[in-house]
PDB file of C-alpha atoms in Angstrom:
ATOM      1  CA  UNK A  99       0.000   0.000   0.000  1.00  0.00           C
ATOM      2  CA  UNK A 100       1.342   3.778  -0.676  1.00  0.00           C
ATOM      3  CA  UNK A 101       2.025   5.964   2.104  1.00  0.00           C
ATOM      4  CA  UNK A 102       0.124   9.023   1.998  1.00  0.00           C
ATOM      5  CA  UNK A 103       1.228  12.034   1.930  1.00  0.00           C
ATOM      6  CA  UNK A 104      -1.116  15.350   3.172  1.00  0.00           C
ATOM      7  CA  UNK A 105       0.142  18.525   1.550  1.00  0.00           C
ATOM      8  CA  UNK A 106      -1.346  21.699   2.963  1.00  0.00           C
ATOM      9  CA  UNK A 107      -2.068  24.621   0.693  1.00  0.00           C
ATOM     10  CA  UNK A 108      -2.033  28.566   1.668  1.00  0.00           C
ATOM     11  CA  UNK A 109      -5.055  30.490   0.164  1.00  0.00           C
ATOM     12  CA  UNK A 110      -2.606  32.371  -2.041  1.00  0.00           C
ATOM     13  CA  UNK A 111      -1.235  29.290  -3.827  1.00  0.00           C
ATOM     14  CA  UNK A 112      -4.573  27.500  -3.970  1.00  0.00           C
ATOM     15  CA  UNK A 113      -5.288  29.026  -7.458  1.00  0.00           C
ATOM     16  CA  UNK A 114      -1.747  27.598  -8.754  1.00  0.00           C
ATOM     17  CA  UNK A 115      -2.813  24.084  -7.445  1.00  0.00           C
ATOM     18  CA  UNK A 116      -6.389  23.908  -8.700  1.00  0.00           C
ATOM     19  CA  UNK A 117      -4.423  24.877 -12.186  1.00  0.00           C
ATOM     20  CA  UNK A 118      -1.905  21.968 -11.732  1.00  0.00           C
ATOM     21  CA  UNK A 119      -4.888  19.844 -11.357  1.00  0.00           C
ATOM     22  CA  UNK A 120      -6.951  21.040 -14.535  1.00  0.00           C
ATOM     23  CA  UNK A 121      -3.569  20.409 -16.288  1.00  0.00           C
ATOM     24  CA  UNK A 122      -2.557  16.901 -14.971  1.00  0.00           C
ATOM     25  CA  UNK A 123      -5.826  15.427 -14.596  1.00  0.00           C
ATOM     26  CA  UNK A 124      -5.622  12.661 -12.123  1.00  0.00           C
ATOM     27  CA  UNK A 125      -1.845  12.661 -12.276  1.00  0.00           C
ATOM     28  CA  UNK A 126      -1.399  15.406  -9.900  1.00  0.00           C
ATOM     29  CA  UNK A 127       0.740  13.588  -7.695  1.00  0.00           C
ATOM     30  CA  UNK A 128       3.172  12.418 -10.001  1.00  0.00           C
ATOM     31  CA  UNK A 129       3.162  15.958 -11.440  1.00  0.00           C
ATOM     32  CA  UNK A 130       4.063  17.346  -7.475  1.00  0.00           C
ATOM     33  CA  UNK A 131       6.738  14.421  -7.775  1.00  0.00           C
ATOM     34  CA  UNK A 132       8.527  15.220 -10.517  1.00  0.00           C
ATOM     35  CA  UNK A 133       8.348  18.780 -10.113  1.00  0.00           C
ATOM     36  CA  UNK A 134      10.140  18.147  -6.547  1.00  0.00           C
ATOM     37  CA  UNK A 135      12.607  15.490  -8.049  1.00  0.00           C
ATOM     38  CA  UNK A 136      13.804  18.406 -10.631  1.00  0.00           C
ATOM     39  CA  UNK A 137      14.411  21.051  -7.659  1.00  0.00           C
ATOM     40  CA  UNK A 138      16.408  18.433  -5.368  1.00  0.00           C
ATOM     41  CA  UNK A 139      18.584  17.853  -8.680  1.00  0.00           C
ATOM     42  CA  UNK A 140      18.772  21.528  -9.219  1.00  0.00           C
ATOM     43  CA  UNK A 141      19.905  22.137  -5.753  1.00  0.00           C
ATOM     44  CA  UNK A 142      22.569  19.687  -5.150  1.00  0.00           C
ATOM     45  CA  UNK A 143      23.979  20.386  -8.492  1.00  0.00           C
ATOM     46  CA  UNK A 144      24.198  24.058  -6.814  1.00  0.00           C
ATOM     47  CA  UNK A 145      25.388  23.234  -3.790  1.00  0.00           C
ATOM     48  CA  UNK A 146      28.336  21.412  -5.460  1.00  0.00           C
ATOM     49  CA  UNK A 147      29.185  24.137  -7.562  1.00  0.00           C
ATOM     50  CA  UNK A 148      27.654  23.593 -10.963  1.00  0.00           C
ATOM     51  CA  UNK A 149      25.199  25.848 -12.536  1.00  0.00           C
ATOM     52  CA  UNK A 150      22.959  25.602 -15.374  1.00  0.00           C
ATOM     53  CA  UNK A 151      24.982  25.738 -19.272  1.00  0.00           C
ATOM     54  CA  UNK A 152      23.265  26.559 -22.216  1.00  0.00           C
ATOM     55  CA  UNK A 153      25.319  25.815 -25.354  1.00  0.00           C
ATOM     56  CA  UNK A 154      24.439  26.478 -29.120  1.00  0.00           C
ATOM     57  CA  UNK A 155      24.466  23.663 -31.347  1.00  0.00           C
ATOM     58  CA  UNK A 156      24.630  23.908 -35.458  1.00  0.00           C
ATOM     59  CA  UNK A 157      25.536  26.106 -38.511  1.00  0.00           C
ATOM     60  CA  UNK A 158      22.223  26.956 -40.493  1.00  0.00           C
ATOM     61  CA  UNK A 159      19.962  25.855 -38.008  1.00  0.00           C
ATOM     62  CA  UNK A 160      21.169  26.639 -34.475  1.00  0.00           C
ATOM     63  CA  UNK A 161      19.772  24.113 -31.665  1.00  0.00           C
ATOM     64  CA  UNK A 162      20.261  24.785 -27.918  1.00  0.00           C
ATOM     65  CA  UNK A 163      21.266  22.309 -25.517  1.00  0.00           C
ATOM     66  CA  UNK A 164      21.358  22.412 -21.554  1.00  0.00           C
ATOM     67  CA  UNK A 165      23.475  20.632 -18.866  1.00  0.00           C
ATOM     68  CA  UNK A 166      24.389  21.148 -15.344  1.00  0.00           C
ATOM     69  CA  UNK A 167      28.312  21.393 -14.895  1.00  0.00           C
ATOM     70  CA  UNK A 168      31.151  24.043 -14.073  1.00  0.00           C
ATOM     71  CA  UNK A 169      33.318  25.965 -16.593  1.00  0.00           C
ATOM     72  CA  UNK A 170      36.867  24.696 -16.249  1.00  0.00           C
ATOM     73  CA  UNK A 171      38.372  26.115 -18.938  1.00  0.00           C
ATOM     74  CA  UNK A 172      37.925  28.446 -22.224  1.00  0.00           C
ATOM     75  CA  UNK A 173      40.487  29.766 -24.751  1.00  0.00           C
ATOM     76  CA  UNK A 174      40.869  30.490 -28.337  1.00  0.00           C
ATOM     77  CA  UNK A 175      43.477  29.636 -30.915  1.00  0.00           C
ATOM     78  CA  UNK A 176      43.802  30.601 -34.998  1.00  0.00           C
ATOM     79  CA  UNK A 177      43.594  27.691 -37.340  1.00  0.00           C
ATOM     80  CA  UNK A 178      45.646  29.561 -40.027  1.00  0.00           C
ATOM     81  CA  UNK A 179      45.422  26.342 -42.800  1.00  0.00           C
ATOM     82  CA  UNK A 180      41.782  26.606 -42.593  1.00  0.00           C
ATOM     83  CA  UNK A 181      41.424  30.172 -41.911  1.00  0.00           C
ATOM     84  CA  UNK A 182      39.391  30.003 -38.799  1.00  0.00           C
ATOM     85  CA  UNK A 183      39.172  31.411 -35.280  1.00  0.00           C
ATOM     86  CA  UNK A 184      38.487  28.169 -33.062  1.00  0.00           C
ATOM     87  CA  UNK A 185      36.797  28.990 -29.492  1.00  0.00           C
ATOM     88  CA  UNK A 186      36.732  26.442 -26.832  1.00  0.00           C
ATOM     89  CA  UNK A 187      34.980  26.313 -23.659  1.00  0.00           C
ATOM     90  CA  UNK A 188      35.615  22.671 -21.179  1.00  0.00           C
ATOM     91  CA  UNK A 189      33.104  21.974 -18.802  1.00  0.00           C
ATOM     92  CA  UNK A 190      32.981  19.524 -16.235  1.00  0.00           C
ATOM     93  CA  UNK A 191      29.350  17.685 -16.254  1.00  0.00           C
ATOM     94  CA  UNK A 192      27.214  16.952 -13.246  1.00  0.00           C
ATOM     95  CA  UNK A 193      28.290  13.073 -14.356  1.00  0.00           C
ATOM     96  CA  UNK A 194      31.434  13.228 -14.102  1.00  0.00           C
ATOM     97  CA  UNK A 195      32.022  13.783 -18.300  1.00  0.00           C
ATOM     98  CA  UNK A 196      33.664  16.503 -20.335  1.00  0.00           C
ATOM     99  CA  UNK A 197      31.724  18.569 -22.417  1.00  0.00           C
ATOM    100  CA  UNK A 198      34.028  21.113 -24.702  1.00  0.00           C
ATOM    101  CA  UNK A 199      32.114  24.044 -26.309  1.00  0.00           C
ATOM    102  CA  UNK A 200      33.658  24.477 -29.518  1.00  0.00           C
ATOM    103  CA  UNK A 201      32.964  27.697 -31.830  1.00  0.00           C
ATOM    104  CA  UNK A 202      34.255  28.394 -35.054  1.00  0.00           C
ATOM    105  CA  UNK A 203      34.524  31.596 -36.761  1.00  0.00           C
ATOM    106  CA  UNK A 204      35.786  32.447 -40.467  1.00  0.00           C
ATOM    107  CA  UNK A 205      39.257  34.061 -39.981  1.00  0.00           C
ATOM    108  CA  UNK A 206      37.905  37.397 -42.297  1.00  0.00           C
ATOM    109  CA  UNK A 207      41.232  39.576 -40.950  1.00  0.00           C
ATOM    110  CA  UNK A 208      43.466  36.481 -42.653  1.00  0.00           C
ATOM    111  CA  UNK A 209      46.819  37.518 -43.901  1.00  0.00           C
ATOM    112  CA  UNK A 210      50.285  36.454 -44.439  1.00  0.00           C
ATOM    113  CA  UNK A 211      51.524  39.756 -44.322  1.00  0.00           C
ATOM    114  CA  UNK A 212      53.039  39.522 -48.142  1.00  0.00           C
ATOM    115  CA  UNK A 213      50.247  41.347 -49.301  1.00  0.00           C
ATOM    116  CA  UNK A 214      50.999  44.641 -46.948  1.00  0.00           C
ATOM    117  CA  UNK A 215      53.746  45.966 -48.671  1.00  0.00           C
ATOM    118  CA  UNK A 216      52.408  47.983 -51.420  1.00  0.00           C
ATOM    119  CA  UNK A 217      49.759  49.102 -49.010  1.00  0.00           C
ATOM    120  CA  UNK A 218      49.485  53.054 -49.921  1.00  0.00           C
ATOM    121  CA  UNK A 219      46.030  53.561 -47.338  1.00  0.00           C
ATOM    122  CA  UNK A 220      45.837  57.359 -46.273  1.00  0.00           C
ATOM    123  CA  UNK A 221      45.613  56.985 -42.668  1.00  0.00           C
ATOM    124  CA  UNK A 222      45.376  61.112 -42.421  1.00  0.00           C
ATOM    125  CA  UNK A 223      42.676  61.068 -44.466  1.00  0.00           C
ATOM    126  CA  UNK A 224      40.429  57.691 -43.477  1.00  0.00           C
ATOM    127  CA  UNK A 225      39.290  57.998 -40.062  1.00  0.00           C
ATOM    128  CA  UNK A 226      39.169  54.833 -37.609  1.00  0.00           C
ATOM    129  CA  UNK A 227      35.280  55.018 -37.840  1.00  0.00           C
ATOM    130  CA  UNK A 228      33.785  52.017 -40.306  1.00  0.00           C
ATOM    131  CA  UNK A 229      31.058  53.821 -41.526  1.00  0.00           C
ATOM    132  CA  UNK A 230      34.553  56.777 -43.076  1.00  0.00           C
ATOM    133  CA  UNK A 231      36.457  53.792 -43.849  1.00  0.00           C
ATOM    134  CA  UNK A 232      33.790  51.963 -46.112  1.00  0.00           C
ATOM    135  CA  UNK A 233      33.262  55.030 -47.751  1.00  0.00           C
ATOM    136  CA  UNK A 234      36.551  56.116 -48.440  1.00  0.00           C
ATOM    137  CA  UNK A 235      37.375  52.203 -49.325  1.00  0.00           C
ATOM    138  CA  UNK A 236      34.749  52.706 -52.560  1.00  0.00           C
ATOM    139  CA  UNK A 237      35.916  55.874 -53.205  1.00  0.00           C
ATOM    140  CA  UNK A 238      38.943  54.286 -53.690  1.00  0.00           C
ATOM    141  CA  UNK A 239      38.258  50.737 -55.716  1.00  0.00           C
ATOM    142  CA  UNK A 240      35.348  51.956 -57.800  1.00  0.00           C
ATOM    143  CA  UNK A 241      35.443  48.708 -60.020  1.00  0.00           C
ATOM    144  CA  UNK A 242      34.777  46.326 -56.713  1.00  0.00           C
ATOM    145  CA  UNK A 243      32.391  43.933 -56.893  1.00  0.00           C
ATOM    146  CA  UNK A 244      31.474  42.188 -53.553  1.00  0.00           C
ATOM    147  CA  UNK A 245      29.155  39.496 -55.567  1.00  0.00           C
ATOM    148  CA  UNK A 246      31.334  36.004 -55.795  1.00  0.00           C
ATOM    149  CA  UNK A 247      34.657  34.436 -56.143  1.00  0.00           C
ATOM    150  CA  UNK A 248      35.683  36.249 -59.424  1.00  0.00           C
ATOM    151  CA  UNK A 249      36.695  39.168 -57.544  1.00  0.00           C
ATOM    152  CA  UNK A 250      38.556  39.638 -54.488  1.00  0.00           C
ATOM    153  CA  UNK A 251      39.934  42.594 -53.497  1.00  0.00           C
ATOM    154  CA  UNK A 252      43.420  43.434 -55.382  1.00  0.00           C
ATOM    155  CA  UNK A 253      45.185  45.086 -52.099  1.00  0.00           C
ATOM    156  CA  UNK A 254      44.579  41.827 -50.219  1.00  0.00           C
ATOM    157  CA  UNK A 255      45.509  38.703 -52.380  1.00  0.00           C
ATOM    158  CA  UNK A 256      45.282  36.567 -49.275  1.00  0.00           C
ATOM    159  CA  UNK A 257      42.076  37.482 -47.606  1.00  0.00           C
ATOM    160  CA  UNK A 258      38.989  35.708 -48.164  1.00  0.00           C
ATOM    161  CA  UNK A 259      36.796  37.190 -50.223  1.00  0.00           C
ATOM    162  CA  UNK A 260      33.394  39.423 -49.839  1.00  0.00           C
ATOM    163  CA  UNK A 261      30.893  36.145 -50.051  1.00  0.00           C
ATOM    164  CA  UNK A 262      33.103  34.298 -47.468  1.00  0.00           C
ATOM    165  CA  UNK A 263      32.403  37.791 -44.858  1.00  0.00           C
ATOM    166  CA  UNK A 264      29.103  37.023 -44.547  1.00  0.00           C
ATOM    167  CA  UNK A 265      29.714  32.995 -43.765  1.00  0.00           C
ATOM    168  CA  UNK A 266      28.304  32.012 -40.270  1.00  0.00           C
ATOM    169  CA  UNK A 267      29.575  30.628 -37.055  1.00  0.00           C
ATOM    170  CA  UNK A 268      29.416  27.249 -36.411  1.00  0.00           C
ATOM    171  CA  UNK A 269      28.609  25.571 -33.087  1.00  0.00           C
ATOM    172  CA  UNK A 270      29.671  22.116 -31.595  1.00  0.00           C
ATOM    173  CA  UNK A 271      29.272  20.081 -28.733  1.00  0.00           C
ATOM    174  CA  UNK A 272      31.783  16.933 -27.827  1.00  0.00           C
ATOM    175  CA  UNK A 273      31.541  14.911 -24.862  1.00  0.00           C
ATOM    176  CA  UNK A 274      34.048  13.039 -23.830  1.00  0.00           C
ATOM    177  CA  UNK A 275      34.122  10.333 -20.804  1.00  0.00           C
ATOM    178  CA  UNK A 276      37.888  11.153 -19.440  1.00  0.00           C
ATOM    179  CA  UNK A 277      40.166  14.232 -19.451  1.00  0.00           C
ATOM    180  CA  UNK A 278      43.074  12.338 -21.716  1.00  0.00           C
ATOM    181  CA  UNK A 279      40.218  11.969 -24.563  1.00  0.00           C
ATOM    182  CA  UNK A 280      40.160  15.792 -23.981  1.00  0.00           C
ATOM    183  CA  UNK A 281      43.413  16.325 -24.283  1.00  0.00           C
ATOM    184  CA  UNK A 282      43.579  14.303 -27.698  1.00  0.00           C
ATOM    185  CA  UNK A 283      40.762  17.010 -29.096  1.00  0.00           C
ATOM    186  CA  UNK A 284      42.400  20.153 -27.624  1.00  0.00           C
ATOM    187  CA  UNK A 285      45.223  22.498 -27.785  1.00  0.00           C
ATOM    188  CA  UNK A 286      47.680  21.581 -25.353  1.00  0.00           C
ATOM    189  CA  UNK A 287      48.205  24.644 -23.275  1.00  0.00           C
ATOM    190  CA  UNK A 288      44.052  24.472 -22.708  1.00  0.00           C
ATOM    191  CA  UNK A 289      44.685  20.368 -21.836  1.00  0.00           C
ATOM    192  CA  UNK A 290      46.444  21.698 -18.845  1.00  0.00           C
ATOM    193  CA  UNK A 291      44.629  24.803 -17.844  1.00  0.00           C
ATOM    194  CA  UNK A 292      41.825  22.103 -17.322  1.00  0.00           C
ATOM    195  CA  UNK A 293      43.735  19.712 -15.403  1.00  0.00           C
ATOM    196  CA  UNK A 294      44.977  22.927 -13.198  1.00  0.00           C
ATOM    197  CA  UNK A 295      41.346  23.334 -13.157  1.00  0.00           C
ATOM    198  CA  UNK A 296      40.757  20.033 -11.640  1.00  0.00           C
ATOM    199  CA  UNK A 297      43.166  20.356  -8.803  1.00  0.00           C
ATOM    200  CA  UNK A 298      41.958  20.747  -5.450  1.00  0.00           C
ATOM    201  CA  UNK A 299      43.965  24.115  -5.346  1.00  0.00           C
ATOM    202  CA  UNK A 300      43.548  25.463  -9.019  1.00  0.00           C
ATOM    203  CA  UNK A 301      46.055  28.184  -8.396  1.00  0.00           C
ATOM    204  CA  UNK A 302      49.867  27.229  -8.861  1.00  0.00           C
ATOM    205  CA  UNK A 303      52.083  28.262  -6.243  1.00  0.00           C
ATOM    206  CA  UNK A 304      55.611  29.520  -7.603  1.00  0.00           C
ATOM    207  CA  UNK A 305      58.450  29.017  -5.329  1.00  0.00           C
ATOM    208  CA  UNK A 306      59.835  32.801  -6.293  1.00  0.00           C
TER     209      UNK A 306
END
């Protein structure tokens, strides 16, 4: 036989109840259960540090997903061969897992630095605001295009051109069961900023 539980309501949350019951039908109980299961899980996730992480997902259609877990840590490298800007983000999960935020951005700023020297810009007369510089920039290169790949912008032979600007972020999620699978999927020097971040004194002590 079930125990039975009597609940007592104020008059101010009655209204919330008798809507709980409308909604759940003769379920109420269950509904009281789970909503009471989700705030003990909520509150020792909080009381042992982790809080709530909301991560995109995707390219062309972004997804959010949510976990509990602490940030351990986040960094950001340039992947010159593909022309990106990678940012990472570690967490550690409520489970025990690794979950590494990764986002990548198009590297639009890319550059060897070959193509600088017969840059003749007039820095006197462009000012550092965008909205000056565009203008002065078409001034300048009145037979630019920004339409496709069959023109790219003769002062920059390197840079990516105009329809690769507008390209989008893209979002990923990896989860990984250990910190060495992390470290196999991760710039070193963020490998061991996590496993700093795992110590039970995450600060270093330098004996200076």
């Amino acid at each position: 036989m079930m125990p039975n539980k009597t609940i007592y309501v104020s008059d101010g949350d009655l209204p919330i109840f008798e809507r709980a019951q409308e909604l759940a039908g003769e379920n109420l109980s269950a509904t009281i259960a789970g909503a009471l299961r989700r705030y003990v899980e909520n509150a020792e996730a909080r009381a042992k540090g982790l809080e709530e992480i909301i991560v995109k997902v995707g390219k062309v259609a972004i997804t959010r997903k949510r976990f509990w877990g602490k940030l351990l840590a986040k960094g950001h490298v340039a992947d010159d061969a593909a022309k990106k800007q990678l940012w990472y983000k570690i967490y550690q999960t409520a489970k025990g897992a690794f979950a590494v935020s990764i986002t990548s951005h198009p590297k639009w700023w890319y550059s060897d630095g070959s193509d600088w020297k017969n840059w003749d810009w007039d820095w006197d007369r462009q000012s550092a605001n965008w909205g000056e510089w565009w203008k002065a920039w078409k001034q300048d290169h009145p037979q630019a295009k920004p339409r496709s790949d069959e023109y790219t912008m003769k002062e920059y032979p390197k840079m990516k051109d105009w329809q690769d600007w507008s390209e989008q972020a893209e979002h990923r999620l990896e989860i990984y069961a250990s910190l060495e699978e992390v470290g196999e999927h991760v710039p070193e020097e963020l490998y061991q900023a996590t496993r700093q971040a795992l110590r039970d004194d995450p600060i270093e002590d330098l004996d200076i």
